[in-house]
Structure formats: C-alpha cells, structure tokens
PDB file of C-alpha atoms in Angstrom:
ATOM      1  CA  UNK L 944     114.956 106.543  59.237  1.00 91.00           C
ATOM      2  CA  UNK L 945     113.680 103.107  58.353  1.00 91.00           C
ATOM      3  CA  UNK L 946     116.477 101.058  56.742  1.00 93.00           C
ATOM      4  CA  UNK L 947     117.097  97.361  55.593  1.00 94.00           C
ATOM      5  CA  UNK L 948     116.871  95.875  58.909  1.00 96.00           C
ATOM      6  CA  UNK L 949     113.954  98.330  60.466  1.00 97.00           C
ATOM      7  CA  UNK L 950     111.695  98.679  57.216  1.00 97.00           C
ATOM      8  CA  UNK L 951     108.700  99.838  60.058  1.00 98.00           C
ATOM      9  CA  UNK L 952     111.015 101.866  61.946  1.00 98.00           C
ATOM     10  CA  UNK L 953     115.024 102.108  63.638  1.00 98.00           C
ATOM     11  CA  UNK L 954     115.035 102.445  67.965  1.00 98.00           C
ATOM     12  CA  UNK L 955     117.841 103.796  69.398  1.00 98.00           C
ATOM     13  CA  UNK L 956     117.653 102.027  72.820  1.00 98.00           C
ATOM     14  CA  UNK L 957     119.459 103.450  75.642  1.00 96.00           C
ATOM     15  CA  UNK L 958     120.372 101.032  78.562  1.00 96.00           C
ATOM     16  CA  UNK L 959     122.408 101.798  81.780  1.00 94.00           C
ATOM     17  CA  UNK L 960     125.565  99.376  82.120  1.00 92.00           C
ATOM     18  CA  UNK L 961     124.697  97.283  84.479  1.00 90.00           C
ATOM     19  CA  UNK L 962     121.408  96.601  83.171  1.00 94.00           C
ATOM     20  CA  UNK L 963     122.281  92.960  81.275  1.00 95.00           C
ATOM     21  CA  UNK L 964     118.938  92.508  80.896  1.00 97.00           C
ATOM     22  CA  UNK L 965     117.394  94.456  78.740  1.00 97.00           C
ATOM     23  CA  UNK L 966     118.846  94.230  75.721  1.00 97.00           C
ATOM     24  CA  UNK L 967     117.663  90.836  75.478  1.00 98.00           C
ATOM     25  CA  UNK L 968     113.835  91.631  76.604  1.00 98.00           C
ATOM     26  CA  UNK L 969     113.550  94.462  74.045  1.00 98.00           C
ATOM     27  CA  UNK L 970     114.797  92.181  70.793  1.00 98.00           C
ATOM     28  CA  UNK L 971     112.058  89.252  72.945  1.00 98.00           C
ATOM     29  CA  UNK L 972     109.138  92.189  72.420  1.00 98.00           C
ATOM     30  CA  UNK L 973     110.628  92.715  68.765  1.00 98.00           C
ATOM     31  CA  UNK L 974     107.809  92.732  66.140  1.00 98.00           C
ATOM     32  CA  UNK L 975     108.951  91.946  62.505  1.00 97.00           C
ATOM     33  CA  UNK L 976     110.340  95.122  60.854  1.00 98.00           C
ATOM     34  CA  UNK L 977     111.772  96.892  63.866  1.00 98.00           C
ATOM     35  CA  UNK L 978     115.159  97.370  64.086  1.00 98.00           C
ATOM     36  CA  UNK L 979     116.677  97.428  67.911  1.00 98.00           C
ATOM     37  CA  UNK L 980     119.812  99.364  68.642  1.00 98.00           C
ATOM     38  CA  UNK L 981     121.481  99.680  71.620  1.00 97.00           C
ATOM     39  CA  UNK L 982     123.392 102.108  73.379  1.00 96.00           C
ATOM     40  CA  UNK L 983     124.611 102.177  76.889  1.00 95.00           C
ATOM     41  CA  UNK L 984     124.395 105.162  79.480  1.00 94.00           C
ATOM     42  CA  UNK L 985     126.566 105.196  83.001  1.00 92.00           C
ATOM     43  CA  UNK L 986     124.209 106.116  85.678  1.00 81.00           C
ATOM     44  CA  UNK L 987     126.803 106.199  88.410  1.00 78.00           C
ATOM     45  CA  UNK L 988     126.317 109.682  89.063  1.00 76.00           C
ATOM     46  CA  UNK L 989     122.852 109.689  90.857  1.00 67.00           C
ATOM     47  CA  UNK L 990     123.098 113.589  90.124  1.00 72.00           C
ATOM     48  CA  UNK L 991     123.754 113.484  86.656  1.00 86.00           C
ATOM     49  CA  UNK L 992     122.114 110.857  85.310  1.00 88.00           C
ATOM     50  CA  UNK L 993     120.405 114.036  82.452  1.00 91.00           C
ATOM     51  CA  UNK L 994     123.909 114.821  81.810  1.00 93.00           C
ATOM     52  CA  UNK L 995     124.953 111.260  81.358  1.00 92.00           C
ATOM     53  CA  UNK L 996     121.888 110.272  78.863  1.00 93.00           C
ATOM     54  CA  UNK L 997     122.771 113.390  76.801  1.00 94.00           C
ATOM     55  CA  UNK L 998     126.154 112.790  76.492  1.00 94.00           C
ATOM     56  CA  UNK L 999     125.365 109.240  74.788  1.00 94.00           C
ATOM     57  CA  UNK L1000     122.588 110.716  72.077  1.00 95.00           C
ATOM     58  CA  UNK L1001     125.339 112.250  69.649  1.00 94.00           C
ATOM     59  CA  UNK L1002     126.205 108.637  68.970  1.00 93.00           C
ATOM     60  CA  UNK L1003     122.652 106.845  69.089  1.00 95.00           C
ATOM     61  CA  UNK L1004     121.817 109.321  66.181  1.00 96.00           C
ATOM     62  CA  UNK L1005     124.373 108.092  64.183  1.00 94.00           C
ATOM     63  CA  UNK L1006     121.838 104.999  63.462  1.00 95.00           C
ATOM     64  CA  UNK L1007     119.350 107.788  61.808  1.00 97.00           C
ATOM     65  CA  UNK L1008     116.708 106.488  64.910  1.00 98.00           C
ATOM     66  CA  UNK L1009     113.029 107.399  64.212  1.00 98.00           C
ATOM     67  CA  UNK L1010     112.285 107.037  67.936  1.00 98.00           C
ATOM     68  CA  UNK L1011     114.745 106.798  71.076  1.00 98.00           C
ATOM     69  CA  UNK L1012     114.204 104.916  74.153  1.00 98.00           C
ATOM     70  CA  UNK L1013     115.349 105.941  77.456  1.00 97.00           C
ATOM     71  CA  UNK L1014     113.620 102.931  79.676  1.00 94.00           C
ATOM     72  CA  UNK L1015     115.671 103.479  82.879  1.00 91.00           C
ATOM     73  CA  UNK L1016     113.078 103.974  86.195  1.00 92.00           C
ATOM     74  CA  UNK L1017     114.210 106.830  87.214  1.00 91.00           C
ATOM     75  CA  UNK L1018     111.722 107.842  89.307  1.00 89.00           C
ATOM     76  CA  UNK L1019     113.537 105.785  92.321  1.00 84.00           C
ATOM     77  CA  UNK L1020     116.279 108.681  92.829  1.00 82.00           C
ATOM     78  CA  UNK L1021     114.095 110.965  94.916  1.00 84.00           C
ATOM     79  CA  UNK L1022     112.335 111.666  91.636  1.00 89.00           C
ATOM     80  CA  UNK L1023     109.110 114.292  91.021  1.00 91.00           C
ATOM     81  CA  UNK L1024     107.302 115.430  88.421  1.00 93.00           C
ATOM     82  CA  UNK L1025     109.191 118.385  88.465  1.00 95.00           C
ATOM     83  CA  UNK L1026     112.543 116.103  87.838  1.00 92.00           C
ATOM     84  CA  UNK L1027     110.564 114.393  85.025  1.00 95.00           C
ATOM     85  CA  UNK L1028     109.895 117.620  83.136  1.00 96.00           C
ATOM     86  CA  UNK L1029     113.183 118.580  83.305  1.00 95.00           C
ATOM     87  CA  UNK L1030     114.978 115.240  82.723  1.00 94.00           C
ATOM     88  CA  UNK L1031     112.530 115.505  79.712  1.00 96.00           C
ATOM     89  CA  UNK L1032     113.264 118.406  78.350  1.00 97.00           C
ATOM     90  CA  UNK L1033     116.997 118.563  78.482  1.00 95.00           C
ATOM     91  CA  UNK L1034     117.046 114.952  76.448  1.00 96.00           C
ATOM     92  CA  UNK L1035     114.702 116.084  74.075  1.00 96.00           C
ATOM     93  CA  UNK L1036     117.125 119.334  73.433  1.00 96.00           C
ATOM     94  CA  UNK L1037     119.956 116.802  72.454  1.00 96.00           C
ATOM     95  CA  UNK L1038     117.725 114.888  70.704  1.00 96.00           C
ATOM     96  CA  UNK L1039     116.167 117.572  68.139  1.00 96.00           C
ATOM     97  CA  UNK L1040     113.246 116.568  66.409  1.00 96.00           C
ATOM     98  CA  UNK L1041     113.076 112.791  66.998  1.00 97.00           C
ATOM     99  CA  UNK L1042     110.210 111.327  69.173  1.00 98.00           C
ATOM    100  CA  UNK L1043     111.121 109.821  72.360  1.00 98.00           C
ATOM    101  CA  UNK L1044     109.905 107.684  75.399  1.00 98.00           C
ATOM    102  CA  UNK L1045     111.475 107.632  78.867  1.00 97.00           C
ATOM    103  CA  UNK L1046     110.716 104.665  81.477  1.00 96.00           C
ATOM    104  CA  UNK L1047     108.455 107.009  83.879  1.00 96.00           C
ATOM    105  CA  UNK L1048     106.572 108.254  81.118  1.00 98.00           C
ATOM    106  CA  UNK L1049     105.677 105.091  79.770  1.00 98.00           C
ATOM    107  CA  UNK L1050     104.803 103.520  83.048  1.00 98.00           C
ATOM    108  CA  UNK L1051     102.509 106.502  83.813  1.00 98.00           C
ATOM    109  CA  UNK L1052     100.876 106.360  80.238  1.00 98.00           C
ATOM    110  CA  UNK L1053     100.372 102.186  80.280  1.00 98.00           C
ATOM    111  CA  UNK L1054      98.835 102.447  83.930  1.00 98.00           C
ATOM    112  CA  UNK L1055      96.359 105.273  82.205  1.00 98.00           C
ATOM    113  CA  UNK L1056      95.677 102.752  79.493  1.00 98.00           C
ATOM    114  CA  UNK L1057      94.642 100.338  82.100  1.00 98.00           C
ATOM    115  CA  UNK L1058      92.283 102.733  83.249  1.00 98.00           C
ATOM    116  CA  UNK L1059      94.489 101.639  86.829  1.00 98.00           C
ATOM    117  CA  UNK L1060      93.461 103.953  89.862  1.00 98.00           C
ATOM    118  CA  UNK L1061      94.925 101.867  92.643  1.00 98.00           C
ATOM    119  CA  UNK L1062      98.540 100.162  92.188  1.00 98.00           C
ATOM    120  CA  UNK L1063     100.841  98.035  94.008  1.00 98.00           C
ATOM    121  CA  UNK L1064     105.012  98.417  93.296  1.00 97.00           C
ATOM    122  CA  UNK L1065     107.702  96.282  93.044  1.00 97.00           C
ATOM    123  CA  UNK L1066     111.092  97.777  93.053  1.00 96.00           C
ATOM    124  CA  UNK L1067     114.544  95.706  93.106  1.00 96.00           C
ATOM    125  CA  UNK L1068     116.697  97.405  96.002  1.00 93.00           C
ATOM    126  CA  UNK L1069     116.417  99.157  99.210  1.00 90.00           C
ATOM    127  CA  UNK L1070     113.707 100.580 100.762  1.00 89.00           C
ATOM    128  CA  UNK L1071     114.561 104.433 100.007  1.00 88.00           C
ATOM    129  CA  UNK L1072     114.111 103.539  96.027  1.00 87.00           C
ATOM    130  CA  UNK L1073     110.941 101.689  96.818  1.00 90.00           C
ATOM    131  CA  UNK L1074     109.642 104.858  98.720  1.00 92.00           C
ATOM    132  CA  UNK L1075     110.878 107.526  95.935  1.00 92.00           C
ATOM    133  CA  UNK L1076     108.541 105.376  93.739  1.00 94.00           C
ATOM    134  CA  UNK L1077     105.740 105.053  95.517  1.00 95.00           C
ATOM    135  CA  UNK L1078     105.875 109.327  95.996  1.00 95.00           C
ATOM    136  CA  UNK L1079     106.110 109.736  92.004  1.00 95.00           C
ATOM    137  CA  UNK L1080     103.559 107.565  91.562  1.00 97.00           C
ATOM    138  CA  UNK L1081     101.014 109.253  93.871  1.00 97.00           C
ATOM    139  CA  UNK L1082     102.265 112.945  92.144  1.00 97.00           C
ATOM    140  CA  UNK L1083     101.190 111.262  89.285  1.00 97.00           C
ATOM    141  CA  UNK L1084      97.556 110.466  90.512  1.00 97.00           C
ATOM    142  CA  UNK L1085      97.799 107.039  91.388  1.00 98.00           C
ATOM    143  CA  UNK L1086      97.011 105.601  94.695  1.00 98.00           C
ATOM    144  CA  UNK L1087      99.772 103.180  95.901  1.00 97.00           C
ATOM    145  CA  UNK L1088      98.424 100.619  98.003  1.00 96.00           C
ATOM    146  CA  UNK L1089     101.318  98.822  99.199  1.00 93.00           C
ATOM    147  CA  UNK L1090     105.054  98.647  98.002  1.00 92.00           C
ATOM    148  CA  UNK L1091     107.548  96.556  98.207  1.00 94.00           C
ATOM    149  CA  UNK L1092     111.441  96.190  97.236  1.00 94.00           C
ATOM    150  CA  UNK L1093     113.815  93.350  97.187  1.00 96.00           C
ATOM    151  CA  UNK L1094     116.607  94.578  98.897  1.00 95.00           C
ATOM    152  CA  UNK L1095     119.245  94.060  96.383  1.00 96.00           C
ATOM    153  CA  UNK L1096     122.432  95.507  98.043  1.00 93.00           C
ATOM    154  CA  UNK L1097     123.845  96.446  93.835  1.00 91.00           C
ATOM    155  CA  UNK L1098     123.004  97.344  90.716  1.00 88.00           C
ATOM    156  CA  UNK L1099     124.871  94.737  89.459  1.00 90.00           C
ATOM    157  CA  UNK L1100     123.544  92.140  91.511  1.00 95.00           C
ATOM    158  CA  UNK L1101     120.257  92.582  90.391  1.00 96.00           C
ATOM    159  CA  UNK L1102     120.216  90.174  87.511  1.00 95.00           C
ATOM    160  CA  UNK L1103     121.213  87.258  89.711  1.00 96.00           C
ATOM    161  CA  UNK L1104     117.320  87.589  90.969  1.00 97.00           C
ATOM    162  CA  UNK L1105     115.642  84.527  90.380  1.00 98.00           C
ATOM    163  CA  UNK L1106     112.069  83.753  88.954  1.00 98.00           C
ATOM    164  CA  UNK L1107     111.022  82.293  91.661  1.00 98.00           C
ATOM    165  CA  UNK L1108     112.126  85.087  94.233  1.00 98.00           C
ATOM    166  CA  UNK L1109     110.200  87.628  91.545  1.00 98.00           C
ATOM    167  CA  UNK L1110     107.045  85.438  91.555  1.00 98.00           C
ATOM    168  CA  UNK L1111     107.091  85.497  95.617  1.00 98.00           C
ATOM    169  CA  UNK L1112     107.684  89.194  95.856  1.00 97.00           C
ATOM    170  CA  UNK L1113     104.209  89.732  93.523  1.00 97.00           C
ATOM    171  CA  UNK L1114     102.781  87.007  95.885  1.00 97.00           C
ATOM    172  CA  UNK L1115     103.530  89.411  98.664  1.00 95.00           C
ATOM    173  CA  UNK L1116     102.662  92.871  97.125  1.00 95.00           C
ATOM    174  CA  UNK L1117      99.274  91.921  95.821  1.00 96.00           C
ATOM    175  CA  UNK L1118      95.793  92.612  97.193  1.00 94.00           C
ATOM    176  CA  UNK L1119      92.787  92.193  96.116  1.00 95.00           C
ATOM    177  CA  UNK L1120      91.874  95.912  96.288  1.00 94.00           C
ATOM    178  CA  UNK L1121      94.680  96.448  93.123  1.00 96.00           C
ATOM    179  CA  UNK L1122      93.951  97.116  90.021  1.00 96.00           C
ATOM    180  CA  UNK L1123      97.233  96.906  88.179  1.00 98.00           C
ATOM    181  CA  UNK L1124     101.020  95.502  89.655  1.00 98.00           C
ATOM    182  CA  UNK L1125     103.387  97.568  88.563  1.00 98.00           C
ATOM    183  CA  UNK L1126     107.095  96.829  88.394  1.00 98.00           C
ATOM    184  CA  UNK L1127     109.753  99.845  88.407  1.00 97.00           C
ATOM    185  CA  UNK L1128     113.757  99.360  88.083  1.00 96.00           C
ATOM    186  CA  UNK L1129     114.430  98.131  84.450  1.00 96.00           C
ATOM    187  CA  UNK L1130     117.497  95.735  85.580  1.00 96.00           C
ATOM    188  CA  UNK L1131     115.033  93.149  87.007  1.00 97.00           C
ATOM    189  CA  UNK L1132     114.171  90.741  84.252  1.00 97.00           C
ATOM    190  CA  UNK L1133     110.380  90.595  84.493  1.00 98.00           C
ATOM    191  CA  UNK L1134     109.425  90.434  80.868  1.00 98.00           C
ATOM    192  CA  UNK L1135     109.477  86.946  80.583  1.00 98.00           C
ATOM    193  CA  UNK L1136     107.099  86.660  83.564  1.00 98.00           C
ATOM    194  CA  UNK L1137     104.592  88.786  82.740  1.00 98.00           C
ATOM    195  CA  UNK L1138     102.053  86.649  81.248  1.00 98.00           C
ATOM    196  CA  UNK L1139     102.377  83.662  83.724  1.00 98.00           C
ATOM    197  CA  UNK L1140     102.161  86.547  86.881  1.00 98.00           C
ATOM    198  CA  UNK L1141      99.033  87.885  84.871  1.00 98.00           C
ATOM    199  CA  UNK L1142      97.220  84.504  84.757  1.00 98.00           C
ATOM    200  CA  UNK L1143      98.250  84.026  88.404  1.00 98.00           C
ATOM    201  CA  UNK L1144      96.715  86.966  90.227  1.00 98.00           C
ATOM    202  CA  UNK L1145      94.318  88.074  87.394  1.00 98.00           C
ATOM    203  CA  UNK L1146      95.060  91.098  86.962  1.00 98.00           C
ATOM    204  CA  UNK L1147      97.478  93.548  84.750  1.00 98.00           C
ATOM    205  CA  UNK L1148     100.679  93.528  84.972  1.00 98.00           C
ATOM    206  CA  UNK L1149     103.107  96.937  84.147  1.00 98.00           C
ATOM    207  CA  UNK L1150     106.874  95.939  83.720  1.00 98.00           C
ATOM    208  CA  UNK L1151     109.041  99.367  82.859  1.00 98.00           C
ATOM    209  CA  UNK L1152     110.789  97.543  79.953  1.00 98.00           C
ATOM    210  CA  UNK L1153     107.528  96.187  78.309  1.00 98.00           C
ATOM    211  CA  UNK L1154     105.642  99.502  78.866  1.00 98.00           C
ATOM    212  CA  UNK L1155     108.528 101.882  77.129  1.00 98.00           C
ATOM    213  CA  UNK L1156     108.787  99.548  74.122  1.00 98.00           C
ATOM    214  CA  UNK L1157     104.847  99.423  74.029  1.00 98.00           C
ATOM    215  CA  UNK L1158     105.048 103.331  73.756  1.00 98.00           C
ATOM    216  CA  UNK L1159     107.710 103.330  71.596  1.00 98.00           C
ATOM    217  CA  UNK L1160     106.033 100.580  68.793  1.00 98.00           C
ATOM    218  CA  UNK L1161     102.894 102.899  69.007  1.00 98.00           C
ATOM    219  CA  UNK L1162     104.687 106.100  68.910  1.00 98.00           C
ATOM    220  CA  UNK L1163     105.904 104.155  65.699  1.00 98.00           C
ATOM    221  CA  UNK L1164     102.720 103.669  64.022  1.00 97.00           C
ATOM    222  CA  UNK L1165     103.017 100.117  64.869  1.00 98.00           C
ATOM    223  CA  UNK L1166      99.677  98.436  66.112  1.00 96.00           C
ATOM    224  CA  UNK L1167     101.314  94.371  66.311  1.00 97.00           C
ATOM    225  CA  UNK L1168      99.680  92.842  69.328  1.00 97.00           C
ATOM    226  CA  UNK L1169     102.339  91.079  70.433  1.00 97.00           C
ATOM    227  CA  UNK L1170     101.812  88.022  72.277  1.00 96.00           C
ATOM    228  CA  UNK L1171     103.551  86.363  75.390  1.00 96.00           C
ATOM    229  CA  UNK L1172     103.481  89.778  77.175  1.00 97.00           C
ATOM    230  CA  UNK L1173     100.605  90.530  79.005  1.00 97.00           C
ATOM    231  CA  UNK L1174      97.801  92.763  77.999  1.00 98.00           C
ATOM    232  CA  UNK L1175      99.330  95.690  77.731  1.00 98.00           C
ATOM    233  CA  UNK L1176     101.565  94.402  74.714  1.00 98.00           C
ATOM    234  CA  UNK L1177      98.508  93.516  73.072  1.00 97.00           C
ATOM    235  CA  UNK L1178      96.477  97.501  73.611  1.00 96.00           C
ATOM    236  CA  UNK L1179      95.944  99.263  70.591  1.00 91.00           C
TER     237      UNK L1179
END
C-alpha cells in the first residue's frame, strides 16, 4: 500500500544474510517515490531455501508491500525450471495476492527484453554454481556461449571482490559472438559497474540485482528510466 515514504509504491525486499550488498544497490536504483524495505532470508540450507523465504514473508507484509522482491540467483543450486515453478508457487502461497519478482525470473524476462539469443555468464564461486547456471539458462532457451565463475571459496567472502577483478572476469567471458553478459549470484556488487562494462564491450549488460528491481518498478506501474544503469534500467 503506498504510504508517506513510497507515494508510487512500498517493496518488500528480501536479501540473504550474507549478501551486504544489496541493500545498498537497490536504494542506488531507487526512483523518487519508492519506498525500499528490507528483509533478510538465511539460505544456509541449500535444501530449503522455499522454506526459508516463506518463513520471512509473515513479517515483510507487515510493511503493507505492493510488490515483494526475492532477487537471490537461485538458479546456481542445481536449479530447473521445474525448481523455479515450484519455488514460485510455494512463495506466492505465503504471499496471497501481492505481485512478486524472483531473481531467475527477472533475469530470464530482461534477457527476453534484450531480444538476447546467445549469452555469456558470470557467476561468483565455484565451478558447480557456474555450471547449474549455465543448464537453467539453456532450459530457458538461451544459448550459453561460455561461462565463467570466480572461485570465491564463501558466501561471505564475496563482497571483498574488487572492481577491478569484476572488470577482468567480463574481459575474459566476452566474445564477440554475445549478445548480452549476464551476471548471476546477487552478492557480487555489479550495479555500480554496469554502465562503464556496457560502454567497454558494447554490448548489454544483465546484473540479477538491477534486472529484479527493473521488474519490480514496472510491475509497479513505474516507467522512470533510470540512469547510471545500463540499458536495461532505462526499457520501457
């Protein structure tokens, strides 16, 4: 329910832990109007990481949220489309009759937007996430060209990634047969980058964090192009 600080619209945003991150890129991506509001999820439990989400939405819709936001990339725990639907479906059951976006589902619908047929992937730990990825992705119709992870040994650890290791990891996964890089795994901080990485290789850039709160403003009714984001911050 829009209120005093969210006149355009309340987000419940749902972040896991260790993700220090994202709190702070969602409120950067803030239009005028929208009022952010966060709530964190424990995703230590690779097995019940529905369970876990759903036990957190009681209290998110205490804010009176007119859309929720679950922007974790889930799709790099063995994920599927089957997984999805489910994951889906059981969130949306403890949600009721508010609109929500998850991270997979965003990704999916901002490389549509694109028009993207053949991707690249960045992912920000070992090479079993990167590979659970890069299946999803191709379940979802997308032809992965290359992939490539950074071998974080932590969750926690991730943060501590600098820009200039994330700008030599797109260096590496890029090709000239791409049509969109795609980043997966919410706790690296890539936000910020986005428009610099764009102007560098010349080409789109999809960032889980940007593409959920994308979704979510346009879910929203809200059309801001918001600059200092890439393209896809700027799509109707």
């Amino acid at each position: 329910m829009p209120d005093r600080y969210g006149p355009r619209g309340v987000m419940a945003l749902h972040v896991p832990l260790q993700n220090a991150n994202m709190q702070p890129e969602y409120e950067m991506m803030r239009p005028d109007g929208i009022n952010n509001q966060v709530y964190r999820i424990d995703l230590g439990q690779a097995d019940k990481v529905s369970e876990a989400t759903a036990a957190v939405i009681p209290g998110a819709l205490g804010c009176w949220p007119d859309i929720v936001v679950v922007g974790n990339s889930l799709e790099m725990r063995d994920w599927s489309k089957a997984r999805q639907d489910t994951h889906r479906e059981i969130l949306q059951t403890a949600i009721g009759d508010v609109p929500m976006v998850l991270g997979g589902d965003a990704t999916v619908g901002a490389l549509k937007a694109l028009n993207a047929k053949r991707v690249s992937i960045l992912s920000p730990m070992h090479q079993r996430y990167s590979d659970s990825a890069k299946s999803f992705y191709e379940e979802m119709g997308f032809e992965v060209v290359s992939d490539h992870c950074l071998g974080v040994p932590l969750p926690e650890e991730i943060i501590k990634v600098t820009d200039e290791a994330i700008f030599a990891a797109f260096e590496e996964m890029d090709r000239p047969d791409i049509d969109v890089l795609l980043h997966v795994g919410g706790a690296l901080s890539v936000v910020p980058l986005i428009e610099q990485l764009e102007e560098k290789h010349g080409k789109p850039v999809v960032t889980v964090n940007a593409a959920s709160y994308w979704t979510a403003l346009r879910k929203l009714g809200v059309d801001d192009k918001i600059k200092g984001f890439g393209r896809l911050l700027q799509m109707p």
